[in-house]
Amino acid sequence: MTSPRETFLKHICQTSSDPIGLEIDHAHGSYVYTKDGRRYLDFLSGIAVANIGHTYPAVIKAICKQAEQYLHVMVYGEYIQTPQVALAEKLASLLPESLSSIYFTNSGTEAVEGAIKLAKKCTGRTGLISFHGSYHGDTQGSLSVTGREVYRRPFYPLLPNVTFLPFNDPTVLNRIDSSVAAVITEPIQGEGGVIIPDRDFFRALLAQCRKVGALLIFDEVQTGMGRTGSLFAFEQLKMVPDILVLAKALGGGMPLGAFIASPAIMRYLSVDPPLSHVTTFGGHPVSCAAGLASLNIMLKKNLVRQSKETGKRLLTALQQLAKKNKAIHEARGMGMMIGLEFVEGHQCEQFVKRAREAGLLLGFTLHTNRVVRMTPPLTLSEKEMSEGLGIMERALKVIHS
Ligand code: PMP
């Protein structure tokens, strides 16, 4: 008889030569449980999705209730579906007035695609600016603005007229000129290695966009929904983007993304021609019901503040660990989005492996092999944090330089 692992390797398309390969039994709160009876403390939230923890009862209840009522009934935007409308209304009430028109998608990359199309149609321009080290998704449009050549090159030709600039460098912003439809950026570069934004750079970026009439797209797929200690990271940068992109935690564990702009900008999707951007499943009623339940929990339990406070304590503890350990270059982060940068890639790899063997799930970031990513549930308790820190401390002891 073939083992589940053999079947997994044979029939599930492999995108890595070394998949983690845990065989999941169930997940609850901050823990993931495997079929072999082990329990793992999840400091990844798979990745930055389970912001309120796994299988939160109110979310499961909302999913079941909606599933009994109706599943998919019509392509996007034609019927009035209460879960979509209720989630959109709630999001709009939490966002600045200019971000009140919401287009739901199935994923982050689709939301980025929609945002790019919208910017092109709205401005009548084709130029796009993105940043080195960025990640915006793996479909062809979002891959075109993803700032790592090694992932783009095998798929050329991609979108034309894309320029990559160094992140956090204000001296190059004059490259954004009146041919540019939009500048797309993450407020914190996630896959780039948890790169913290420079506030002056972002202020200058917004000013340059305004000067030349380019739209500013914030990709908050990873940083949104309380992850960084505010509901959206743009709040901490004290600016409002023209288009906001969300996904990951938005659906409370179900597939859901969104791009959000003003009605004046969004109007371009319904004219010349009408139906300029359509989707069958975007804004699925079950995903929206789960997303609303998750957002309500986040607000009711004050998880955004908790994210800020727990994140600060976790970061301080990691910075102390960093001081004591020569293998670590730096610990940095905002809220519950933290990167632990090692001096050498192999140390980072050993550390993640050791931690996993001891029951703690940590991850890498895509564009660098030296940064360990931590995005635990915002609900992480003090006890769970100590458990995670204890495992990390022990894992560090056996890292070879
Ligand atoms: N943008 C950012 C900033 C992301 O981190 C990701 C996913 N890692 C995406 C876009 C793509 O989202 P998805 O995987 O849902 O397509």
PDB file of N, CA, C and O and ligand atoms in Angstrom, residues 47 106-110 112 135-138 142 186 188 190-191 219-223 245 247-248 373, ligand 1:
ATOM      1  N   ILE A  47       0.184  31.283   5.320  1.00  0.00           N
ATOM      2  CA  ILE A  47       1.064  32.283   5.902  1.00  0.00           C
ATOM      3  C   ILE A  47       0.281  33.588   6.063  1.00  0.00           C
ATOM      4  O   ILE A  47      -0.246  34.078   5.046  1.00  0.00           O
ATOM      5  N   ASN A 106     -10.885  36.057  -5.621  1.00  0.00           N
ATOM      6  CA  ASN A 106     -10.660  34.777  -4.927  1.00  0.00           C
ATOM      7  C   ASN A 106      -9.324  34.717  -4.203  1.00  0.00           C
ATOM      8  O   ASN A 106      -9.104  33.844  -3.380  1.00  0.00           O
ATOM      9  N   SER A 107      -8.403  35.600  -4.591  1.00  0.00           N
ATOM     10  CA  SER A 107      -7.034  35.475  -4.091  1.00  0.00           C
ATOM     11  C   SER A 107      -6.318  36.817  -4.150  1.00  0.00           C
ATOM     12  O   SER A 107      -6.855  37.791  -4.717  1.00  0.00           O
ATOM     13  N   GLY A 108      -5.105  36.828  -3.604  1.00  0.00           N
ATOM     14  CA  GLY A 108      -4.308  38.044  -3.619  1.00  0.00           C
ATOM     15  C   GLY A 108      -3.862  38.414  -5.019  1.00  0.00           C
ATOM     16  O   GLY A 108      -3.963  39.566  -5.441  1.00  0.00           O
ATOM     17  N   THR A 109      -3.373  37.423  -5.740  1.00  0.00           N
ATOM     18  CA  THR A 109      -2.846  37.736  -7.072  1.00  0.00           C
ATOM     19  C   THR A 109      -3.940  38.265  -7.985  1.00  0.00           C
ATOM     20  O   THR A 109      -3.725  39.183  -8.769  1.00  0.00           O
ATOM     21  N   GLU A 110      -5.143  37.715  -7.859  1.00  0.00           N
ATOM     22  CA  GLU A 110      -6.253  38.221  -8.682  1.00  0.00           C
ATOM     23  C   GLU A 110      -6.621  39.646  -8.312  1.00  0.00           C
ATOM     24  O   GLU A 110      -7.036  40.431  -9.169  1.00  0.00           O
ATOM     25  N   VAL A 112      -4.500  41.848  -7.218  1.00  0.00           N
ATOM     26  CA  VAL A 112      -3.444  42.680  -7.814  1.00  0.00           C
ATOM     27  C   VAL A 112      -3.716  42.871  -9.308  1.00  0.00           C
ATOM     28  O   VAL A 112      -3.598  43.978  -9.844  1.00  0.00           O
ATOM     29  N   TYR A 135       6.852  41.336  -3.728  1.00  0.00           N
ATOM     30  CA  TYR A 135       6.120  40.161  -4.186  1.00  0.00           C
ATOM     31  C   TYR A 135       4.654  40.546  -4.314  1.00  0.00           C
ATOM     32  O   TYR A 135       4.064  41.083  -3.373  1.00  0.00           O
ATOM     33  N   HIS A 136       4.078  40.267  -5.489  1.00  0.00           N
ATOM     34  CA  HIS A 136       2.674  40.629  -5.681  1.00  0.00           C
ATOM     35  C   HIS A 136       1.827  39.482  -6.218  1.00  0.00           C
ATOM     36  O   HIS A 136       0.641  39.674  -6.485  1.00  0.00           O
ATOM     37  N   GLY A 137       2.424  38.305  -6.397  1.00  0.00           N
ATOM     38  CA  GLY A 137       1.620  37.172  -6.853  1.00  0.00           C
ATOM     39  C   GLY A 137       2.247  36.480  -8.045  1.00  0.00           C
ATOM     40  O   GLY A 137       3.256  36.944  -8.592  1.00  0.00           O
ATOM     41  N   ASP A 138       1.628  35.385  -8.455  1.00  0.00           N
ATOM     42  CA  ASP A 138       2.247  34.526  -9.458  1.00  0.00           C
ATOM     43  C   ASP A 138       1.479  34.384 -10.762  1.00  0.00           C
ATOM     44  O   ASP A 138       1.839  33.566 -11.603  1.00  0.00           O
ATOM     45  N   SER A 142       0.635  40.079 -12.050  1.00  0.00           N
ATOM     46  CA  SER A 142       1.281  40.376 -10.761  1.00  0.00           C
ATOM     47  C   SER A 142       2.727  39.889 -10.745  1.00  0.00           C
ATOM     48  O   SER A 142       3.581  40.503 -10.105  1.00  0.00           O
ATOM     49  N   GLU A 186       4.238  47.114  -1.410  1.00  0.00           N
ATOM     50  CA  GLU A 186       3.784  46.618  -0.106  1.00  0.00           C
ATOM     51  C   GLU A 186       4.246  47.647   0.922  1.00  0.00           C
ATOM     52  O   GLU A 186       5.357  48.154   0.813  1.00  0.00           O
ATOM     53  N   ILE A 188       5.102  46.918   4.037  1.00  0.00           N
ATOM     54  CA  ILE A 188       6.295  46.217   4.528  1.00  0.00           C
ATOM     55  C   ILE A 188       6.554  45.141   3.489  1.00  0.00           C
ATOM     56  O   ILE A 188       5.642  44.366   3.177  1.00  0.00           O
ATOM     57  N   GLY A 190       7.167  41.754   2.490  1.00  0.00           N
ATOM     58  CA  GLY A 190       7.111  40.475   3.205  1.00  0.00           C
ATOM     59  C   GLY A 190       8.119  39.483   2.665  1.00  0.00           C
ATOM     60  O   GLY A 190       9.097  39.129   3.322  1.00  0.00           O
ATOM     61  N   GLU A 191       7.893  39.082   1.402  1.00  0.00           N
ATOM     62  CA  GLU A 191       8.770  38.071   0.807  1.00  0.00           C
ATOM     63  C   GLU A 191      10.187  38.617   0.608  1.00  0.00           C
ATOM     64  O   GLU A 191      11.153  37.865   0.515  1.00  0.00           O
ATOM     65  N   ASP A 219      -0.294  47.088  -1.750  1.00  0.00           N
ATOM     66  CA  ASP A 219      -0.588  45.667  -1.654  1.00  0.00           C
ATOM     67  C   ASP A 219      -0.475  45.268  -0.181  1.00  0.00           C
ATOM     68  O   ASP A 219       0.612  45.062   0.345  1.00  0.00           O
ATOM     69  N   GLU A 220      -1.641  45.170   0.449  1.00  0.00           N
ATOM     70  CA  GLU A 220      -1.670  44.802   1.875  1.00  0.00           C
ATOM     71  C   GLU A 220      -2.185  43.367   2.054  1.00  0.00           C
ATOM     72  O   GLU A 220      -2.855  43.048   3.026  1.00  0.00           O
ATOM     73  N   VAL A 221      -1.878  42.537   1.065  1.00  0.00           N
ATOM     74  CA  VAL A 221      -2.297  41.135   1.138  1.00  0.00           C
ATOM     75  C   VAL A 221      -1.764  40.485   2.416  1.00  0.00           C
ATOM     76  O   VAL A 221      -2.471  39.766   3.110  1.00  0.00           O
ATOM     77  N   GLN A 222      -0.512  40.796   2.737  1.00  0.00           N
ATOM     78  CA  GLN A 222       0.105  40.187   3.913  1.00  0.00           C
ATOM     79  C   GLN A 222       0.008  41.101   5.140  1.00  0.00           C
ATOM     80  O   GLN A 222      -0.128  40.630   6.264  1.00  0.00           O
ATOM     81  N   THR A 223       0.082  42.412   4.910  1.00  0.00           N
ATOM     82  CA  THR A 223       0.152  43.348   6.046  1.00  0.00           C
ATOM     83  C   THR A 223      -1.220  43.753   6.574  1.00  0.00           C
ATOM     84  O   THR A 223      -1.300  44.321   7.662  1.00  0.00           O
ATOM     85  N   VAL A 245      -5.138  46.717  -1.829  1.00  0.00           N
ATOM     86  CA  VAL A 245      -5.314  45.302  -2.181  1.00  0.00           C
ATOM     87  C   VAL A 245      -5.228  44.460  -0.914  1.00  0.00           C
ATOM     88  O   VAL A 245      -4.280  44.584  -0.140  1.00  0.00           O
ATOM     89  N   ALA A 247      -6.086  40.351   0.870  1.00  0.00           N
ATOM     90  CA  ALA A 247      -6.403  38.917   0.663  1.00  0.00           C
ATOM     91  C   ALA A 247      -5.996  38.190   1.943  1.00  0.00           C
ATOM     92  O   ALA A 247      -6.181  38.728   3.040  1.00  0.00           O
ATOM     93  N   LYS A 248      -5.437  37.004   1.811  1.00  0.00           N
ATOM     94  CA  LYS A 248      -4.971  36.193   2.950  1.00  0.00           C
ATOM     95  C   LYS A 248      -5.969  36.162   4.108  1.00  0.00           C
ATOM     96  O   LYS A 248      -6.946  35.446   4.028  1.00  0.00           O
ATOM     97  N   ARG A 373      10.701  34.086   8.881  1.00  0.00           N
ATOM     98  CA  ARG A 373       9.481  34.862   8.993  1.00  0.00           C
ATOM     99  C   ARG A 373       8.633  34.351  10.153  1.00  0.00           C
ATOM    100  O   ARG A 373       8.489  33.142  10.342  1.00  0.00           O
TER     101      ARG A 373
HETATM  102  N1  PMP B   1       0.840  40.132  -2.502  1.00  0.00           N
HETATM  103  C1  PMP B   1       1.538  39.868  -1.380  1.00  0.00           C
HETATM  104  C2  PMP B   1       2.186  40.993  -0.646  1.00  0.00           C
HETATM  105  C3  PMP B   1       1.636  38.558  -0.905  1.00  0.00           C
HETATM  106  O1  PMP B   1       2.352  38.304   0.200  1.00  0.00           O
HETATM  107  C4  PMP B   1       1.007  37.520  -1.620  1.00  0.00           C
HETATM  108  C5  PMP B   1       1.094  36.082  -1.144  1.00  0.00           C
HETATM  109  N2  PMP B   1       2.246  35.730  -0.489  1.00  0.00           N
HETATM  110  C6  PMP B   1       0.288  37.845  -2.784  1.00  0.00           C
HETATM  111  C7  PMP B   1       0.226  39.158  -3.187  1.00  0.00           C
HETATM  112  C8  PMP B   1      -0.396  36.781  -3.585  1.00  0.00           C
HETATM  113  O2  PMP B   1      -1.509  36.301  -2.913  1.00  0.00           O
HETATM  114  P1  PMP B   1      -2.142  34.890  -3.321  1.00  0.00           P
HETATM  115  O3  PMP B   1      -1.153  33.845  -2.939  1.00  0.00           O
HETATM  116  O4  PMP B   1      -3.432  34.824  -2.547  1.00  0.00           O
HETATM  117  O5  PMP B   1      -2.380  34.933  -4.787  1.00  0.00           O
END
